Every structure is written in structure tokens, then in C-alpha cells.
């Protein structure tokens, strides 16, 4: 096994983060368990991912099979909360996760749902090393858990085909995110186990944009996800990037010409 295919030895992997999520693997599909916030946020995350991918490939986001035929990589797939709806929209989904215990959970649930999803234990670095390419790469709530942001984004960008798109979501490193994601979610409301997040590793939009640029990507959109405690629901707000947000970046199609000339 090469260094890049070993989850614990991949350059961007953080062994403590991998172990943390491995311990919660059996709880992925429990809407009242430690992943309750993701279940609540998933509709707005999914809408954003669908809209950005459809916009890039000139698809109708309202179509039931809007992602038909597109090959999509879900990095940090966990138990498959995003992979499954992407597959239902017609995408050919590969889900990869460095926490190996997540994969059997994801596979079993997909089988029960009658979905064909290619789940793998491993890293995006290993897929890049193997030369795999995808129309779209999605990594939601992942970049705040990696050891090397720039290296991780570069590996994600490497497996995006020219003309393809990368969509990421994370938390900004702000007083608001500390109050909501750490104090509120982990200590007061106890939605998440304590120390699920390290606020120091949260990623501000300008930092993510810089990583996109270094990786040869062009930021196409940035939008905030805002939680309403009164409605117990999330909404998209392109102006509010103080806590949770998502960003989409495209790999210029001109990269095809550069590769051909090389």
C-alpha cells in the first residue's frame, strides 16, 4: 500500500480526525444522533450542490434525473447522506472516506435503498495517483478536518476534469461560528459530541478561495447557509458567510488545450 492510498499516511489526512469520525460510524443514519445537524442541513446543501453542477453542465435542476450520466466523487462521504440523493438524480457516484468504518455502513444503507454507489475506503490523493477523473467533486464539511488545506484542495482539483466543477462547504473562522458550532452545537444543545470541531481549523472564504487559485481553479460562487432556531431549518443566503458556507470552483476547459500541447 502506497503512502497516498493509506488513509492515515495521506498528506492531507489527520489521524485524530479520522479516528473521531470512525467512532461515530454507526450513527450516520440516525436523525437524532451525533449527525443530526447534517440531516437538518442536508436539503440546503444538496440544493446548492445540484444547482452548481447543473449550472456548470447546462442541466435543468428541476428535472428528476438532473445529473444523469455525470460521474461525481463525494469526498468524505461518511455514511452516504449526500451520495444517495446524488445517485437518485442519476449521477454515477463514487464515495470515498478515510474513516474505513464508514464504508460498510454506507454500502449497507445504499443496498437497502436499492442504489448502486461505488463506496471506497481511502483518500482523494489515492484517486489522483490512480489517474481517476470526475465531472464534479464534492467535499462537504471536510476541509475543516484535514491537516493540509492547500494539498487537499489540490488533490481534489486534480481529479476534476477540465470543464468540471468542485463544490466544498465548511465553516468560517469567526466569532459567530465559535458561538454556534462550538458553544451552541457541542456544549449547550449537545447536538454534537464535544471536540467534534477545532475552531482553529475552520476555513475563511478568502482562504478557501486562495487554495482554489493555487490549485488552478476559478471560484464561481460562494453562498452562506444560515440556521433559523425558530424554524429549526437552514436556508441559503449569499450575503451571510459568517458561519456555514459553500463555494463552487471550476477547472477551466482551456486546461484541455494546455494538456494537449504538453
Tab-separated table of C-alpha atoms in Angstrom:
chain	number	residue	atom	x	y	z
A	1	UNK	CA	0.000	0.000	0.000
A	2	UNK	CA	1.439	3.361	-1.028
A	3	UNK	CA	1.558	6.350	1.249
A	4	UNK	CA	-1.198	8.133	-0.637
A	5	UNK	CA	-3.558	5.132	-0.584
A	6	UNK	CA	-3.142	4.598	3.148
A	7	UNK	CA	-5.686	6.952	4.767
A	8	UNK	CA	-3.547	7.518	7.835
A	9	UNK	CA	-0.464	8.397	5.762
A	10	UNK	CA	-2.052	10.596	3.094
A	11	UNK	CA	-0.551	14.114	3.223
A	12	UNK	CA	-3.849	15.844	3.993
A	13	UNK	CA	-5.135	13.241	6.454
A	14	UNK	CA	-5.393	13.989	10.167
A	15	UNK	CA	-5.332	10.655	12.073
A	16	UNK	CA	-7.126	12.142	15.081
A	17	UNK	CA	-9.960	13.408	12.891
A	18	UNK	CA	-10.257	10.027	11.139
A	19	UNK	CA	-10.456	8.204	14.464
A	20	UNK	CA	-13.025	10.694	15.773
A	21	UNK	CA	-15.443	10.007	12.933
A	22	UNK	CA	-14.723	6.285	12.938
A	23	UNK	CA	-16.115	6.125	16.474
A	24	UNK	CA	-19.395	7.646	15.256
A	25	UNK	CA	-19.727	5.490	12.124
A	26	UNK	CA	-22.786	3.527	13.221
A	27	UNK	CA	-24.769	6.721	13.841
A	28	UNK	CA	-24.757	8.210	10.342
A	29	UNK	CA	-28.398	7.454	9.527
A	30	UNK	CA	-29.808	8.293	12.961
A	31	UNK	CA	-31.501	11.712	12.510
A	32	UNK	CA	-31.442	12.269	16.268
A	33	UNK	CA	-27.832	11.145	16.775
A	34	UNK	CA	-24.489	12.948	16.510
A	35	UNK	CA	-25.075	13.724	12.825
A	36	UNK	CA	-28.412	15.437	13.467
A	37	UNK	CA	-27.065	18.824	12.248
A	38	UNK	CA	-26.083	17.293	8.897
A	39	UNK	CA	-29.519	15.716	8.486
A	40	UNK	CA	-31.074	19.131	9.111
A	41	UNK	CA	-28.641	20.900	6.779
A	42	UNK	CA	-28.696	18.271	4.039
A	43	UNK	CA	-31.609	19.689	1.987
A	44	UNK	CA	-29.962	23.110	1.592
A	45	UNK	CA	-26.550	21.522	0.957
A	46	UNK	CA	-27.999	19.219	-1.674
A	47	UNK	CA	-29.873	22.036	-3.417
A	48	UNK	CA	-26.672	24.061	-3.612
A	49	UNK	CA	-24.627	21.159	-4.983
A	50	UNK	CA	-27.310	20.291	-7.540
A	51	UNK	CA	-27.713	23.907	-8.679
A	52	UNK	CA	-23.972	24.481	-9.092
A	53	UNK	CA	-23.386	21.255	-11.005
A	54	UNK	CA	-26.436	21.797	-13.196
A	55	UNK	CA	-25.331	25.348	-13.908
A	56	UNK	CA	-21.905	24.171	-14.980
A	57	UNK	CA	-23.247	21.463	-17.299
A	58	UNK	CA	-26.329	23.335	-18.549
A	59	UNK	CA	-28.798	20.985	-16.883
A	60	UNK	CA	-32.302	21.691	-15.574
A	61	UNK	CA	-32.024	21.440	-11.768
A	62	UNK	CA	-35.766	20.743	-11.551
A	63	UNK	CA	-35.507	17.575	-13.625
A	64	UNK	CA	-35.845	14.350	-11.577
A	65	UNK	CA	-32.681	12.953	-13.197
A	66	UNK	CA	-30.842	16.259	-13.417
A	67	UNK	CA	-27.400	14.665	-13.000
A	68	UNK	CA	-27.933	11.767	-15.395
A	69	UNK	CA	-24.643	10.356	-16.693
A	70	UNK	CA	-22.334	12.650	-14.719
A	71	UNK	CA	-19.544	10.996	-12.742
A	72	UNK	CA	-19.376	12.571	-9.292
A	73	UNK	CA	-16.929	11.995	-6.451
A	74	UNK	CA	-18.149	12.520	-2.876
A	75	UNK	CA	-15.004	13.062	-0.777
A	76	UNK	CA	-15.516	12.334	2.909
A	77	UNK	CA	-18.773	10.570	2.068
A	78	UNK	CA	-19.375	9.303	5.598
A	79	UNK	CA	-22.488	7.146	5.651
A	80	UNK	CA	-23.722	8.421	2.300
A	81	UNK	CA	-26.022	11.305	3.278
A	82	UNK	CA	-25.072	13.171	0.101
A	83	UNK	CA	-24.050	10.259	-2.132
A	84	UNK	CA	-27.504	8.692	-2.065
A	85	UNK	CA	-29.545	11.693	-3.267
A	86	UNK	CA	-26.906	12.407	-5.930
A	87	UNK	CA	-27.331	8.821	-7.163
A	88	UNK	CA	-31.108	9.233	-7.194
A	89	UNK	CA	-30.646	12.211	-9.501
A	90	UNK	CA	-28.889	9.943	-11.996
A	91	UNK	CA	-25.225	10.541	-11.165
A	92	UNK	CA	-22.621	7.785	-11.211
A	93	UNK	CA	-21.368	8.288	-7.664
A	94	UNK	CA	-18.064	7.273	-6.139
A	95	UNK	CA	-17.905	7.865	-2.388
A	96	UNK	CA	-14.531	7.834	-0.649
A	97	UNK	CA	-13.774	8.208	3.054
A	98	UNK	CA	-10.553	7.936	5.035
A	99	UNK	CA	-12.500	6.593	8.038
A	100	UNK	CA	-12.728	2.977	6.918
A	101	UNK	CA	-15.561	2.082	9.307
A	102	UNK	CA	-17.900	4.453	7.483
A	103	UNK	CA	-17.803	2.443	4.264
A	104	UNK	CA	-19.680	-0.716	5.367
A	105	UNK	CA	-22.374	1.500	6.890
A	106	UNK	CA	-22.730	3.441	3.634
A	107	UNK	CA	-22.728	0.297	1.497
A	108	UNK	CA	-25.379	-1.438	3.591
A	109	UNK	CA	-27.706	1.543	3.578
A	110	UNK	CA	-27.326	2.040	-0.187
A	111	UNK	CA	-28.137	-1.637	-0.786
A	112	UNK	CA	-31.252	-1.334	1.352
A	113	UNK	CA	-32.298	1.695	-0.688
A	114	UNK	CA	-31.669	-0.124	-3.975
A	115	UNK	CA	-28.885	2.260	-5.006
A	116	UNK	CA	-25.692	1.387	-6.866
A	117	UNK	CA	-22.920	3.534	-5.351
A	118	UNK	CA	-19.214	2.802	-5.551
A	119	UNK	CA	-18.021	3.309	-1.961
A	120	UNK	CA	-14.308	3.034	-1.194
A	121	UNK	CA	-12.157	3.380	1.897
A	122	UNK	CA	-9.278	5.686	1.031
A	123	UNK	CA	-8.330	9.218	0.085
A	124	UNK	CA	-8.662	11.626	-2.791
A	125	UNK	CA	-4.861	11.576	-3.051
A	126	UNK	CA	-5.024	7.868	-3.934
A	127	UNK	CA	-7.640	8.517	-6.614
A	128	UNK	CA	-5.493	11.282	-8.080
A	129	UNK	CA	-2.473	8.984	-8.089
A	130	UNK	CA	-4.538	6.360	-9.926
A	131	UNK	CA	-5.475	8.917	-12.583
A	132	UNK	CA	-9.220	8.888	-11.941
A	133	UNK	CA	-11.233	11.831	-13.283
A	134	UNK	CA	-14.720	13.115	-12.444
A	135	UNK	CA	-17.156	15.638	-13.866
A	136	UNK	CA	-17.735	17.004	-10.369
A	137	UNK	CA	-16.087	16.594	-6.989
A	138	UNK	CA	-17.981	17.365	-3.806
A	139	UNK	CA	-16.451	17.678	-0.323
A	140	UNK	CA	-18.903	18.904	2.292
A	141	UNK	CA	-17.823	19.616	5.867
A	142	UNK	CA	-14.414	18.091	5.156
A	143	UNK	CA	-11.834	20.843	4.668
A	144	UNK	CA	-12.021	21.901	8.328
A	145	UNK	CA	-10.857	18.418	9.312
A	146	UNK	CA	-7.809	17.990	7.044
A	147	UNK	CA	-4.183	18.538	8.020
A	148	UNK	CA	-3.173	20.345	4.812
A	149	UNK	CA	-5.863	22.538	3.223
A	150	UNK	CA	-3.881	23.516	0.124
A	151	UNK	CA	-2.717	19.961	-0.517
A	152	UNK	CA	-6.205	18.550	-0.053
A	153	UNK	CA	-7.796	21.080	-2.413
A	154	UNK	CA	-5.036	20.471	-4.963
A	155	UNK	CA	-5.760	16.730	-4.902
A	156	UNK	CA	-9.494	17.366	-5.298
A	157	UNK	CA	-8.775	19.688	-8.225
A	158	UNK	CA	-6.523	17.098	-9.839
A	159	UNK	CA	-9.395	14.622	-10.224
A	160	UNK	CA	-11.783	17.238	-11.680
A	161	UNK	CA	-11.821	17.044	-15.451
A	162	UNK	CA	-11.263	20.236	-17.471
A	163	UNK	CA	-14.598	21.982	-17.621
A	164	UNK	CA	-15.687	20.254	-14.410
A	165	UNK	CA	-16.538	21.649	-11.006
A	166	UNK	CA	-15.528	21.306	-7.356
A	167	UNK	CA	-18.063	22.110	-4.624
A	168	UNK	CA	-16.993	22.430	-0.986
A	169	UNK	CA	-18.740	23.505	2.191
A	170	UNK	CA	-17.226	24.327	5.559
A	171	UNK	CA	-17.306	26.824	8.442
A	172	UNK	CA	-15.692	30.244	8.573
A	173	UNK	CA	-13.358	31.013	11.466
A	174	UNK	CA	-15.379	33.794	13.059
A	175	UNK	CA	-16.849	34.661	16.474
A	176	UNK	CA	-20.258	33.652	15.097
A	177	UNK	CA	-19.085	30.163	14.139
A	178	UNK	CA	-17.430	29.688	17.523
A	179	UNK	CA	-20.651	30.638	19.265
A	180	UNK	CA	-22.857	28.454	17.071
A	181	UNK	CA	-20.750	25.419	16.100
A	182	UNK	CA	-18.713	25.048	19.294
A	183	UNK	CA	-20.559	26.629	22.215
A	184	UNK	CA	-24.083	26.084	20.884
A	185	UNK	CA	-23.964	22.786	18.993
A	186	UNK	CA	-21.427	20.958	21.175
A	187	UNK	CA	-21.917	22.342	24.685
A	188	UNK	CA	-25.351	23.918	25.076
A	189	UNK	CA	-27.587	21.977	22.682
A	190	UNK	CA	-25.345	18.878	22.661
A	191	UNK	CA	-26.152	18.163	19.023
A	192	UNK	CA	-22.548	17.025	18.520
A	193	UNK	CA	-20.036	15.277	20.779
A	194	UNK	CA	-17.688	17.746	22.414
A	195	UNK	CA	-14.496	18.456	20.460
A	196	UNK	CA	-16.088	17.360	17.179
A	197	UNK	CA	-14.685	20.585	15.731
A	198	UNK	CA	-11.487	22.522	16.266
A	199	UNK	CA	-12.373	26.185	15.676
A	200	UNK	CA	-8.754	26.962	14.824
A	201	UNK	CA	-9.070	24.739	11.731
A	202	UNK	CA	-12.166	26.486	10.381
A	203	UNK	CA	-11.545	27.996	6.938
A	204	UNK	CA	-12.454	31.543	5.965
A	205	UNK	CA	-13.797	32.123	2.429
A	206	UNK	CA	-10.695	34.065	1.409
A	207	UNK	CA	-8.504	31.144	2.492
A	208	UNK	CA	-10.558	28.640	0.529
A	209	UNK	CA	-10.507	30.920	-2.489
A	210	UNK	CA	-6.712	31.157	-2.245
A	211	UNK	CA	-6.473	27.347	-2.178
A	212	UNK	CA	-8.704	27.185	-5.265
A	213	UNK	CA	-6.446	29.623	-7.124
A	214	UNK	CA	-3.261	27.717	-6.265
A	215	UNK	CA	-4.957	24.507	-7.464
A	216	UNK	CA	-5.781	26.079	-10.835
A	217	UNK	CA	-9.492	26.563	-10.165
A	218	UNK	CA	-11.700	29.610	-10.630
A	219	UNK	CA	-14.253	30.416	-7.924
A	220	UNK	CA	-17.714	30.563	-9.490
A	221	UNK	CA	-19.940	31.059	-6.452
A	222	UNK	CA	-19.906	31.455	-2.665
A	223	UNK	CA	-23.031	31.298	-0.520
A	224	UNK	CA	-23.808	31.074	3.173
A	225	UNK	CA	-26.009	28.525	4.932
A	226	UNK	CA	-27.951	30.135	7.771
A	227	UNK	CA	-29.717	28.292	10.579
A	228	UNK	CA	-33.031	29.541	11.958
A	229	UNK	CA	-33.538	28.298	15.540
A	230	UNK	CA	-37.210	29.294	15.445
A	231	UNK	CA	-37.940	27.182	12.364
A	232	UNK	CA	-35.258	24.590	13.140
A	233	UNK	CA	-34.217	24.718	9.491
A	234	UNK	CA	-31.496	26.024	7.186
A	235	UNK	CA	-31.661	28.444	4.265
A	236	UNK	CA	-29.208	29.705	1.676
A	237	UNK	CA	-28.019	33.303	1.970
A	238	UNK	CA	-25.301	34.504	-0.450
A	239	UNK	CA	-24.591	37.541	1.760
A	240	UNK	CA	-24.061	35.791	5.096
A	241	UNK	CA	-20.723	33.954	5.178
A	242	UNK	CA	-20.145	34.314	8.914
A	243	UNK	CA	-20.671	30.664	9.827
A	244	UNK	CA	-21.509	27.811	7.435
A	245	UNK	CA	-20.921	28.452	3.753
A	246	UNK	CA	-20.318	26.675	0.469
A	247	UNK	CA	-18.193	27.526	-2.543
A	248	UNK	CA	-18.031	26.238	-6.095
A	249	UNK	CA	-14.954	26.427	-8.317
A	250	UNK	CA	-14.484	25.307	-11.912
A	251	UNK	CA	-11.488	23.906	-13.737
A	252	UNK	CA	-11.116	25.945	-16.940
A	253	UNK	CA	-11.833	23.995	-20.090
A	254	UNK	CA	-8.698	25.651	-21.511
A	255	UNK	CA	-6.774	23.089	-19.465
A	256	UNK	CA	-7.637	20.649	-22.258
A	257	UNK	CA	-5.563	22.671	-24.728
A	258	UNK	CA	-2.658	23.006	-22.300
A	259	UNK	CA	-2.640	19.261	-21.676
A	260	UNK	CA	-2.762	18.532	-25.403
A	261	UNK	CA	0.127	20.885	-26.133
A	262	UNK	CA	2.193	19.361	-23.352
